[in-house]
Amino acid sequence: MSSYKEVTEYVYNLKRLGPKLGLRNIRRLLKLIGDPQESFKSVLVGGTNGKGSTAAMIASILRAEGFRVGLFTKPHLSSYTERFVVDGKPISEEDVVRIIYELKPYMERMARCKRYRHPSFFEVTVALAFKYFSEQEVDIAVVEVGLGGRLDATNVLNPLVSVITNVNLEHTRILGDTVEKIAWEKAHIIKPNGLAVTATDRDEAFKVIERFARRRRARLFRVGRDIRFEVKDASINGEIFDLEGLRGFYEGLRISMLGLHQVVNAATAVGAVELLTYRGVEVSESSIRRGLENAFWPGRLEIVQKSPLVVLDCAKDPAAATTLRREVGRFFDGRRVILVVSISSDKDYRRMMDEFCGFSDLVVACRHKVMNRALNPELLASEAKLRGVEAFIVDDVKDAVKEALRLASRKDVVVVTGSVFTVGEARELWFDGRYPMGRDFNESV
């Protein structure tokens, strides 16, 4: 291995090992490289949906206060480097190559040892993140949980604050087939005598999390009960809302991200930042305001073009599809909507298409390219037609977007959705991948 391409192909190839849950292996790998996670403070963000947006908001607020902040998220849209960000700047390709080279001998040593196994893709990715954050001497790392919580590799951290955005059915073969079982898995990111905040609106999930926190003598706060908000205004330029937090009242907070769910995420982020004060991390109101306004998370109700309007959204499950339907109704009611959609084969695509077809006038079904995971677009087109929506197939995502734009009038809305992978491929029509956090509008492809 010598190039970034070769190194990332090597790392991606580890996915063949599957999602190996458990903390023993990652603890060993981290110990072999000097336990870098012990050199920085952290906030750990779990949940079914909204983890990335909430983490990005927390990181932005802490940056506004002047802290050096690491941000670890998954998956990426265009480049593996997007997962590892320090003060808003993704890791360089050269640093990815260097750190993987440094990890590789330890990975091979573990593979030869009967007590351990070869580290998985996500374990290697977590180790890379923690080593990089340690090298960069971050003050705080905001870390998104990978899968569940109890046995996720990120759960080796001892965070100052734990965040559980929400709980819905997901990865049921791994995490459990009820909301209660999944909530129990996610609750394990709450540490003994810890501080935690959740925005779950499902009482059955909250009761599980609350019982778990009580057993660990942790203090748990809930958005909607302890943290309240009221939306004052909304447009395609953002949301404005008042917030009654844990330590104060904030009038006229603004986020540039669109959607009621993003207001919930913002309230969760503010609650997490307020809890940090109990750990000696002080953040001013002005930093909260500036941090929220500057926070950005690509591919989530992201408007990348204005005429015709093009919206990218990574809705990847039925709950996210329901949210997208609501927000299209809020912002684009009465306008013709052309949907470009590709869904991964492990998702409940019928329920997702129920929601997508509820706001679409025309469907262009396509197939994202990631690891042969995309559902056959013929199934998506068929589901649309069963629901009375005209549909046709353009296999390639980018070609499908271009065809939708060709068919759209200046007043129409093109919505690209169904998967993070779909949005990542489509987004490259406007952003070349080197600047994945870009926010400029373009008039055409």
Short mmCIF file of C-alpha atoms in Angstrom, two decimals:
data_model
loop_
_atom_site.label_atom_id
_atom_site.label_comp_id
_atom_site.label_asym_id
_atom_site.label_seq_id
_atom_site.Cartn_x
_atom_site.Cartn_y
_atom_site.Cartn_z
CA MET A 1 0.00 0.00 0.00
CA SER A 2 1.35 3.39 -0.92
CA SER A 3 -1.48 5.61 -2.11
CA TYR A 4 -4.63 6.93 -0.44
CA LYS A 5 -6.74 4.89 -2.87
CA GLU A 6 -4.92 1.67 -2.00
CA VAL A 7 -5.17 2.34 1.73
CA THR A 8 -8.88 3.12 1.68
CA GLU A 9 -9.56 0.06 -0.48
CA TYR A 10 -7.72 -1.99 2.13
CA VAL A 11 -9.83 -0.48 4.92
CA TYR A 12 -13.12 -0.85 3.01
CA ASN A 13 -12.24 -4.47 2.30
CA LEU A 14 -12.40 -5.09 6.05
CA LYS A 15 -16.17 -4.74 5.76
CA ARG A 16 -16.19 -8.34 4.62
CA LEU A 17 -15.62 -9.20 8.29
CA GLY A 18 -19.05 -7.76 9.06
CA PRO A 19 -20.17 -5.48 11.92
CA LYS A 20 -18.25 -7.15 14.75
CA LEU A 21 -19.73 -5.78 17.96
CA GLY A 22 -17.93 -5.91 21.30
CA LEU A 23 -15.42 -3.81 23.22
CA ARG A 24 -12.64 -6.31 23.90
CA ASN A 25 -11.05 -6.02 20.47
CA ILE A 26 -11.15 -2.23 20.19
CA ARG A 27 -9.79 -1.87 23.72
CA ARG A 28 -6.83 -4.06 22.78
CA LEU A 29 -6.14 -2.16 19.57
CA LEU A 30 -6.29 1.18 21.37
CA LYS A 31 -4.02 -0.09 24.14
CA LEU A 32 -1.44 -1.19 21.57
CA ILE A 33 -1.30 2.36 20.19
CA GLY A 34 -1.12 4.05 23.58
CA ASP A 35 -4.81 4.59 24.46
CA PRO A 36 -5.13 7.89 22.57
CA GLN A 37 -8.76 8.30 23.70
CA GLU A 38 -7.53 9.09 27.20
CA SER A 39 -5.86 12.30 26.03
CA PHE A 40 -9.05 14.26 25.26
CA LYS A 41 -12.50 14.91 26.69
CA SER A 42 -15.54 13.76 24.76
CA VAL A 43 -19.26 13.94 24.12
CA LEU A 44 -20.83 10.70 22.84
CA VAL A 45 -23.89 10.98 20.59
CA GLY A 46 -26.14 7.98 19.90
CA GLY A 47 -29.67 7.46 18.64
CA THR A 48 -31.55 6.22 15.60
CA ASN A 49 -31.74 9.43 13.57
CA GLY A 50 -30.22 12.88 13.90
CA LYS A 51 -26.91 11.80 15.45
CA GLY A 52 -24.75 13.49 12.84
CA SER A 53 -26.69 16.76 12.83
CA THR A 54 -26.72 16.93 16.63
CA ALA A 55 -23.01 16.15 16.83
CA ALA A 56 -22.26 18.82 14.22
CA MET A 57 -24.24 21.39 16.23
CA ILE A 58 -22.46 20.54 19.48
CA ALA A 59 -19.08 20.75 17.75
CA SER A 60 -19.97 24.08 16.15
CA ILE A 61 -21.01 25.59 19.50
CA LEU A 62 -17.81 24.41 21.19
CA ARG A 63 -15.73 25.81 18.32
CA ALA A 64 -17.51 29.15 18.69
CA GLU A 65 -16.40 29.20 22.32
CA GLY A 66 -12.80 28.75 21.20
CA PHE A 67 -12.21 25.08 21.95
CA ARG A 68 -10.22 22.90 19.59
CA VAL A 69 -12.83 20.33 18.60
CA GLY A 70 -12.69 16.93 16.95
CA LEU A 71 -15.79 15.59 15.20
CA PHE A 72 -16.18 11.90 14.33
CA THR A 73 -19.23 10.90 12.26
CA LYS A 74 -20.37 8.15 9.91
CA PRO A 75 -21.00 7.34 7.16
CA HIS A 76 -19.42 9.81 4.76
CA LEU A 77 -21.00 11.31 1.65
CA SER A 78 -18.08 11.59 -0.77
CA SER A 79 -14.77 10.96 0.97
CA TYR A 80 -13.62 8.77 3.87
CA THR A 81 -11.78 11.84 5.19
CA GLU A 82 -15.11 13.49 6.09
CA ARG A 83 -15.40 11.17 9.09
CA PHE A 84 -12.45 12.79 10.90
CA VAL A 85 -12.73 16.55 11.31
CA VAL A 86 -10.76 18.95 13.52
CA ASP A 87 -11.98 22.53 13.78
CA GLY A 88 -14.05 22.12 10.64
CA LYS A 89 -11.26 20.69 8.50
CA PRO A 90 -11.28 17.03 7.41
CA ILE A 91 -8.18 14.92 7.90
CA SER A 92 -5.75 14.95 4.97
CA GLU A 93 -5.40 11.91 2.75
CA GLU A 94 -1.72 11.79 3.71
CA ASP A 95 -2.61 11.49 7.41
CA VAL A 96 -5.07 8.70 6.67
CA VAL A 97 -2.31 6.77 4.85
CA ARG A 98 0.23 7.41 7.61
CA ILE A 99 -2.03 6.37 10.48
CA ILE A 100 -3.31 3.23 8.76
CA TYR A 101 0.32 2.25 8.11
CA GLU A 102 1.00 2.72 11.82
CA LEU A 103 -2.05 0.66 12.81
CA LYS A 104 -1.47 -2.19 10.37
CA PRO A 105 1.25 -4.11 12.31
CA TYR A 106 -0.93 -4.10 15.44
CA MET A 107 -3.95 -5.24 13.44
CA GLU A 108 -1.94 -8.13 12.02
CA ARG A 109 -0.61 -9.03 15.47
CA MET A 110 -4.18 -9.21 16.80
CA ALA A 111 -5.24 -11.39 13.87
CA ARG A 112 -2.53 -13.91 14.82
CA CYS A 113 -3.58 -14.00 18.47
CA LYS A 114 -6.20 -16.53 19.58
CA ARG A 115 -7.58 -14.15 22.21
CA TYR A 116 -8.47 -11.51 19.63
CA ARG A 117 -9.51 -11.22 15.99
CA HIS A 118 -8.60 -8.96 13.13
CA PRO A 119 -10.08 -5.50 13.79
CA SER A 120 -13.18 -4.72 11.76
CA PHE A 121 -13.67 -1.77 9.41
CA PHE A 122 -15.37 0.30 12.10
CA GLU A 123 -12.86 -0.60 14.80
CA VAL A 124 -10.02 0.53 12.56
CA THR A 125 -11.92 3.70 11.70
CA VAL A 126 -12.52 4.49 15.39
CA ALA A 127 -8.87 3.86 16.23
CA LEU A 128 -7.80 6.15 13.38
CA ALA A 129 -10.13 8.87 14.68
CA PHE A 130 -8.94 8.68 18.27
CA LYS A 131 -5.27 8.62 17.28
CA TYR A 132 -5.74 11.59 14.98
CA PHE A 133 -7.64 13.59 17.61
CA SER A 134 -4.91 12.85 20.14
CA GLU A 135 -2.19 13.95 17.71
CA GLN A 136 -4.13 17.13 16.96
CA GLU A 137 -4.45 17.82 20.70
CA VAL A 138 -8.17 18.48 20.58
CA ASP A 139 -9.80 19.78 23.74
CA ILE A 140 -13.04 17.91 23.15
CA ALA A 141 -14.10 15.27 20.64
CA VAL A 142 -17.75 14.97 19.65
CA VAL A 143 -18.18 11.33 18.64
CA GLU A 144 -21.11 9.71 16.85
CA VAL A 145 -21.97 6.15 17.89
CA GLY A 146 -21.82 3.60 15.10
CA LEU A 147 -24.40 0.88 15.83
CA GLY A 148 -26.52 0.65 18.97
CA GLY A 149 -24.32 1.65 21.89
CA ARG A 150 -23.63 -1.12 24.40
CA LEU A 151 -21.14 -2.99 22.20
CA ASP A 152 -20.23 -0.23 19.77
CA ALA A 153 -16.53 0.54 19.46
CA THR A 154 -17.06 4.19 20.42
CA ASN A 155 -18.37 3.12 23.82
CA VAL A 156 -14.83 2.75 25.12
CA LEU A 157 -15.03 6.48 25.78
CA ASN A 158 -15.91 7.93 29.16
CA PRO A 159 -17.77 11.01 27.90
CA LEU A 160 -18.51 14.15 29.85
CA VAL A 161 -22.05 13.99 28.47
CA SER A 162 -23.98 11.24 26.69
CA VAL A 163 -26.65 12.07 24.10
CA ILE A 164 -29.41 9.80 22.78
CA THR A 165 -31.27 11.67 20.08
CA ASN A 166 -34.21 9.29 19.59
CA VAL A 167 -35.08 5.60 19.37
CA ASN A 168 -36.88 3.80 16.56
CA LEU A 169 -36.72 0.34 15.06
CA GLU A 170 -33.42 -0.20 13.25
CA HIS A 171 -31.00 -3.08 12.69
CA THR A 172 -33.52 -5.33 14.40
CA ARG A 173 -31.53 -8.51 13.70
CA ILE A 174 -28.66 -7.10 15.74
CA LEU A 175 -30.20 -4.70 18.27
CA GLY A 176 -33.54 -6.37 18.95
CA ASP A 177 -37.02 -6.43 17.48
CA THR A 178 -38.70 -3.93 19.81
CA VAL A 179 -38.15 -0.27 20.60
CA GLU A 180 -37.56 -1.21 24.24
CA LYS A 181 -34.74 -3.62 23.37
CA ILE A 182 -33.09 -1.06 21.11
CA ALA A 183 -33.44 1.65 23.77
CA TRP A 184 -31.67 -0.66 26.26
CA GLU A 185 -28.76 -1.10 23.84
CA LYS A 186 -28.46 2.64 23.27
CA ALA A 187 -28.78 3.49 26.95
CA HIS A 188 -25.41 1.87 27.65
CA ILE A 189 -23.56 4.96 26.47
CA ILE A 190 -24.76 6.56 29.72
CA LYS A 191 -21.94 6.12 32.24
CA PRO A 192 -22.06 5.63 36.03
CA ASN A 193 -22.73 8.99 37.72
CA GLY A 194 -22.92 10.46 34.23
CA LEU A 195 -24.89 13.23 32.60
CA ALA A 196 -27.23 12.52 29.70
CA VAL A 197 -29.85 14.14 27.49
CA THR A 198 -32.34 12.51 25.15
CA ALA A 199 -34.91 13.78 22.68
CA THR A 200 -36.81 10.54 22.26
CA ASP A 201 -40.54 11.17 21.93
CA ARG A 202 -41.45 7.52 22.49
CA ASP A 203 -42.42 6.97 26.11
CA GLU A 204 -41.66 3.25 25.97
CA ALA A 205 -38.08 4.06 24.92
CA PHE A 206 -37.71 6.85 27.48
CA LYS A 207 -38.82 4.61 30.34
CA VAL A 208 -36.08 2.12 29.48
CA ILE A 209 -33.43 4.85 29.23
CA GLU A 210 -34.66 6.45 32.45
CA ARG A 211 -34.49 3.17 34.39
CA PHE A 212 -31.01 2.50 33.06
CA ALA A 213 -29.82 6.00 34.02
CA ARG A 214 -31.29 5.59 37.49
CA ARG A 215 -29.44 2.31 38.01
CA ARG A 216 -26.21 4.04 37.04
CA ARG A 217 -27.00 7.04 39.25
CA ALA A 218 -26.78 9.26 36.21
CA ARG A 219 -28.74 12.47 35.69
CA LEU A 220 -30.99 12.30 32.63
CA PHE A 221 -32.76 15.23 30.95
CA ARG A 222 -35.43 15.08 28.25
CA VAL A 223 -36.21 17.46 25.41
CA GLY A 224 -39.91 18.29 25.63
CA ARG A 225 -39.92 18.00 29.41
CA ASP A 226 -36.79 19.63 30.81
CA ILE A 227 -35.85 21.48 27.62
CA ARG A 228 -38.66 23.17 25.69
CA PHE A 229 -38.79 25.12 22.45
CA GLU A 230 -41.24 27.01 20.27
CA VAL A 231 -40.70 27.61 16.56
CA LYS A 232 -41.24 31.26 15.63
CA ASP A 233 -40.47 31.30 11.92
CA ALA A 234 -39.30 29.01 9.14
CA SER A 235 -38.15 29.47 5.55
CA ILE A 236 -35.72 27.82 3.18
CA ASN A 237 -33.07 29.98 4.84
CA GLY A 238 -33.52 28.30 8.21
CA GLU A 239 -35.54 27.95 11.40
CA ILE A 240 -35.98 30.52 14.20
CA PHE A 241 -37.12 29.39 17.64
CA ASP A 242 -37.18 30.23 21.34
CA LEU A 243 -35.65 27.74 23.76
CA GLU A 244 -36.07 27.23 27.47
CA GLY A 245 -32.95 25.32 28.37
CA LEU A 246 -31.54 23.82 31.54
CA ARG A 247 -29.67 26.99 32.48
CA GLY A 248 -31.45 29.81 30.72
CA PHE A 249 -33.96 31.11 28.18
CA TYR A 250 -32.74 31.80 24.65
CA GLU A 251 -34.95 33.98 22.49
CA GLY A 252 -34.72 33.94 18.71
CA LEU A 253 -32.16 31.17 18.19
CA ARG A 254 -31.50 30.47 14.51
CA ILE A 255 -30.28 27.42 12.61
CA SER A 256 -29.57 27.29 8.89
CA MET A 257 -30.55 23.61 8.72
CA LEU A 258 -34.16 23.01 7.73
CA GLY A 259 -36.83 21.02 9.53
CA LEU A 260 -38.66 20.67 12.81
CA HIS A 261 -36.43 17.67 13.52
CA GLN A 262 -33.40 19.95 13.26
CA VAL A 263 -34.94 22.25 15.86
CA VAL A 264 -35.26 19.19 18.11
CA ASN A 265 -31.62 18.34 17.36
CA ALA A 266 -30.62 21.93 18.18
CA ALA A 267 -32.48 21.78 21.50
CA THR A 268 -30.68 18.50 22.27
CA ALA A 269 -27.33 20.05 21.37
CA VAL A 270 -27.94 23.06 23.61
CA GLY A 271 -28.94 20.74 26.46
CA ALA A 272 -25.73 18.75 26.02
CA VAL A 273 -23.62 21.91 26.00
CA GLU A 274 -25.39 23.22 29.10
CA LEU A 275 -24.64 19.94 30.88
CA LEU A 276 -20.95 20.38 30.06
CA THR A 277 -20.91 23.28 32.52
CA TYR A 278 -21.36 20.73 35.32
CA ARG A 279 -18.06 19.23 34.13
CA GLY A 280 -16.25 22.56 34.16
CA VAL A 281 -16.67 23.35 30.46
CA GLU A 282 -18.22 26.81 30.32
CA VAL A 283 -19.93 27.99 27.13
CA SER A 284 -21.45 31.44 26.72
CA GLU A 285 -24.87 32.25 25.28
CA SER A 286 -23.24 34.13 22.41
CA SER A 287 -21.27 30.99 21.49
CA ILE A 288 -24.47 28.93 21.57
CA ARG A 289 -26.11 31.40 19.21
CA ARG A 290 -23.18 31.66 16.81
CA GLY A 291 -22.49 27.94 16.93
CA LEU A 292 -26.06 26.99 16.06
CA GLU A 293 -26.28 29.51 13.25
CA ASN A 294 -22.99 28.34 11.75
CA ALA A 295 -23.67 24.62 12.15
CA PHE A 296 -24.08 22.71 8.91
CA TRP A 297 -24.60 19.08 8.04
CA PRO A 298 -24.58 18.23 4.33
CA GLY A 299 -27.23 16.08 2.71
CA ARG A 300 -29.96 16.75 5.27
CA LEU A 301 -32.70 18.80 3.62
CA GLU A 302 -29.82 20.52 1.89
CA ILE A 303 -30.74 22.90 -0.92
CA VAL A 304 -27.98 22.73 -3.52
CA GLN A 305 -29.73 24.54 -6.37
CA LYS A 306 -32.46 27.15 -6.52
CA SER A 307 -33.86 27.07 -10.04
CA PRO A 308 -35.28 24.51 -10.20
CA LEU A 309 -35.00 23.87 -6.49
CA VAL A 310 -32.98 20.72 -5.68
CA VAL A 311 -33.16 19.22 -2.19
CA LEU A 312 -30.88 16.43 -0.99
CA ASP A 313 -31.95 14.40 2.04
CA CYS A 314 -30.43 11.21 3.44
CA ALA A 315 -33.75 9.71 4.59
CA LYS A 316 -32.74 6.06 4.91
CA ASP A 317 -35.54 4.46 6.92
CA PRO A 318 -39.31 4.82 7.41
CA ALA A 319 -39.00 7.28 10.31
CA ALA A 320 -36.73 9.57 8.30
CA ALA A 321 -39.03 9.20 5.27
CA THR A 322 -41.97 10.34 7.40
CA THR A 323 -39.96 13.35 8.53
CA LEU A 324 -39.06 14.21 4.94
CA ARG A 325 -42.72 14.02 3.89
CA ARG A 326 -43.66 16.43 6.67
CA GLU A 327 -40.96 18.92 5.75
CA VAL A 328 -41.74 18.85 2.02
CA GLY A 329 -45.30 19.71 3.03
CA ARG A 330 -44.09 22.57 5.24
CA PHE A 331 -41.82 24.19 2.68
CA PHE A 332 -42.99 23.12 -0.78
CA ASP A 333 -46.72 22.49 -0.51
CA GLY A 334 -48.47 23.00 -3.84
CA ARG A 335 -45.33 22.66 -5.94
CA ARG A 336 -44.71 19.75 -8.32
CA VAL A 337 -42.16 17.34 -6.84
CA ILE A 338 -39.93 15.02 -8.86
CA LEU A 339 -38.40 12.32 -6.69
CA VAL A 340 -35.03 10.70 -7.44
CA VAL A 341 -34.71 7.65 -5.20
CA SER A 342 -32.44 4.70 -4.50
CA ILE A 343 -32.84 2.62 -1.33
CA SER A 344 -30.50 0.02 0.15
CA SER A 345 -31.76 -3.56 0.02
CA ASP A 346 -31.77 -4.04 3.82
CA LYS A 347 -34.34 -1.27 4.36
CA ASP A 348 -38.14 -1.41 4.64
CA TYR A 349 -38.56 0.08 1.18
CA ARG A 350 -42.33 -0.40 1.00
CA ARG A 351 -42.96 1.77 4.06
CA MET A 352 -40.44 4.30 2.77
CA MET A 353 -42.14 4.45 -0.62
CA ASP A 354 -45.49 4.97 1.13
CA GLU A 355 -44.06 8.20 2.53
CA PHE A 356 -42.12 9.28 -0.55
CA CYS A 357 -45.08 8.77 -2.88
CA GLY A 358 -47.21 10.83 -0.51
CA PHE A 359 -45.49 14.00 -1.73
CA SER A 360 -44.19 13.03 -5.18
CA ASP A 361 -45.73 13.66 -8.60
CA LEU A 362 -43.08 11.75 -10.55
CA VAL A 363 -40.53 9.15 -9.44
CA VAL A 364 -37.15 8.47 -11.07
CA ALA A 365 -35.87 5.20 -9.60
CA CYS A 366 -32.13 4.53 -9.70
CA ARG A 367 -29.38 2.42 -8.11
CA HIS A 368 -26.57 3.70 -5.90
CA LYS A 369 -23.18 2.05 -6.36
CA VAL A 370 -22.11 1.14 -2.83
CA MET A 371 -21.07 -2.48 -2.40
CA ASN A 372 -23.99 -3.90 -4.38
CA ARG A 373 -26.32 -2.88 -1.56
CA ALA A 374 -28.88 -0.98 -3.64
CA LEU A 375 -32.37 -2.33 -4.21
CA ASN A 376 -33.35 -3.13 -7.79
CA PRO A 377 -34.85 0.14 -9.11
CA GLU A 378 -37.56 -1.85 -10.88
CA LEU A 379 -39.01 -2.64 -7.45
CA LEU A 380 -39.06 1.04 -6.51
CA ALA A 381 -40.72 2.03 -9.78
CA SER A 382 -43.28 -0.73 -9.28
CA GLU A 383 -44.04 0.44 -5.74
CA ALA A 384 -44.56 3.99 -7.00
CA LYS A 385 -46.96 2.86 -9.75
CA LEU A 386 -48.94 0.78 -7.23
CA ARG A 387 -49.48 4.02 -5.34
CA GLY A 388 -50.65 5.87 -8.43
CA VAL A 389 -47.44 7.81 -9.06
CA GLU A 390 -45.85 7.86 -12.51
CA ALA A 391 -42.37 6.31 -12.44
CA PHE A 392 -39.50 5.28 -14.68
CA ILE A 393 -35.94 4.01 -14.28
CA VAL A 394 -32.57 5.64 -14.91
CA ASP A 395 -30.07 3.25 -13.40
CA ASP A 396 -27.22 5.64 -12.52
CA VAL A 397 -27.86 8.17 -9.73
CA LYS A 398 -26.21 11.12 -11.44
CA ASP A 399 -27.93 10.41 -14.74
CA ALA A 400 -31.24 10.12 -12.88
CA VAL A 401 -30.73 13.54 -11.30
CA LYS A 402 -29.86 15.07 -14.67
CA GLU A 403 -33.00 13.55 -16.21
CA ALA A 404 -35.13 14.91 -13.35
CA LEU A 405 -33.64 18.36 -13.90
CA ARG A 406 -34.37 18.12 -17.62
CA LEU A 407 -38.01 17.36 -16.88
CA ALA A 408 -38.40 20.00 -14.17
CA SER A 409 -39.69 23.51 -14.69
CA ARG A 410 -38.15 26.40 -12.78
CA LYS A 411 -40.99 26.23 -10.24
CA ASP A 412 -40.67 22.49 -9.59
CA VAL A 413 -38.78 20.79 -6.75
CA VAL A 414 -36.41 17.87 -7.28
CA VAL A 415 -35.91 15.76 -4.14
CA VAL A 416 -33.04 13.24 -4.05
CA THR A 417 -33.32 10.71 -1.22
CA GLY A 418 -33.48 7.10 -0.01
CA SER A 419 -29.94 6.59 1.28
CA VAL A 420 -26.80 8.38 2.40
CA PHE A 421 -25.12 6.67 -0.54
CA THR A 422 -27.67 8.06 -3.03
CA VAL A 423 -27.21 11.59 -1.75
CA GLY A 424 -23.42 11.22 -1.69
CA GLU A 425 -23.32 10.30 -5.38
CA ALA A 426 -25.80 13.00 -6.39
CA ARG A 427 -24.04 15.68 -4.37
CA GLU A 428 -20.90 15.28 -6.45
CA LEU A 429 -22.76 17.01 -9.30
CA TRP A 430 -22.52 20.23 -7.29
CA PHE A 431 -19.48 19.58 -5.10
CA ASP A 432 -16.43 17.73 -6.34
CA GLY A 433 -15.78 15.86 -3.08
CA ARG A 434 -12.74 17.90 -2.07
CA TYR A 435 -14.99 20.41 -0.31
CA PRO A 436 -17.70 18.20 1.22
CA MET A 437 -18.89 20.84 3.66
CA GLY A 438 -19.52 23.47 0.95
CA ARG A 439 -22.66 25.59 1.09
CA ASP A 440 -22.68 27.65 -2.12
CA PHE A 441 -25.70 27.51 -4.41
CA ASN A 442 -25.39 26.74 -8.08
CA GLU A 443 -27.97 27.52 -10.76
CA SER A 444 -27.41 24.35 -12.77
CA VAL A 445 -25.43 21.14 -12.97
#
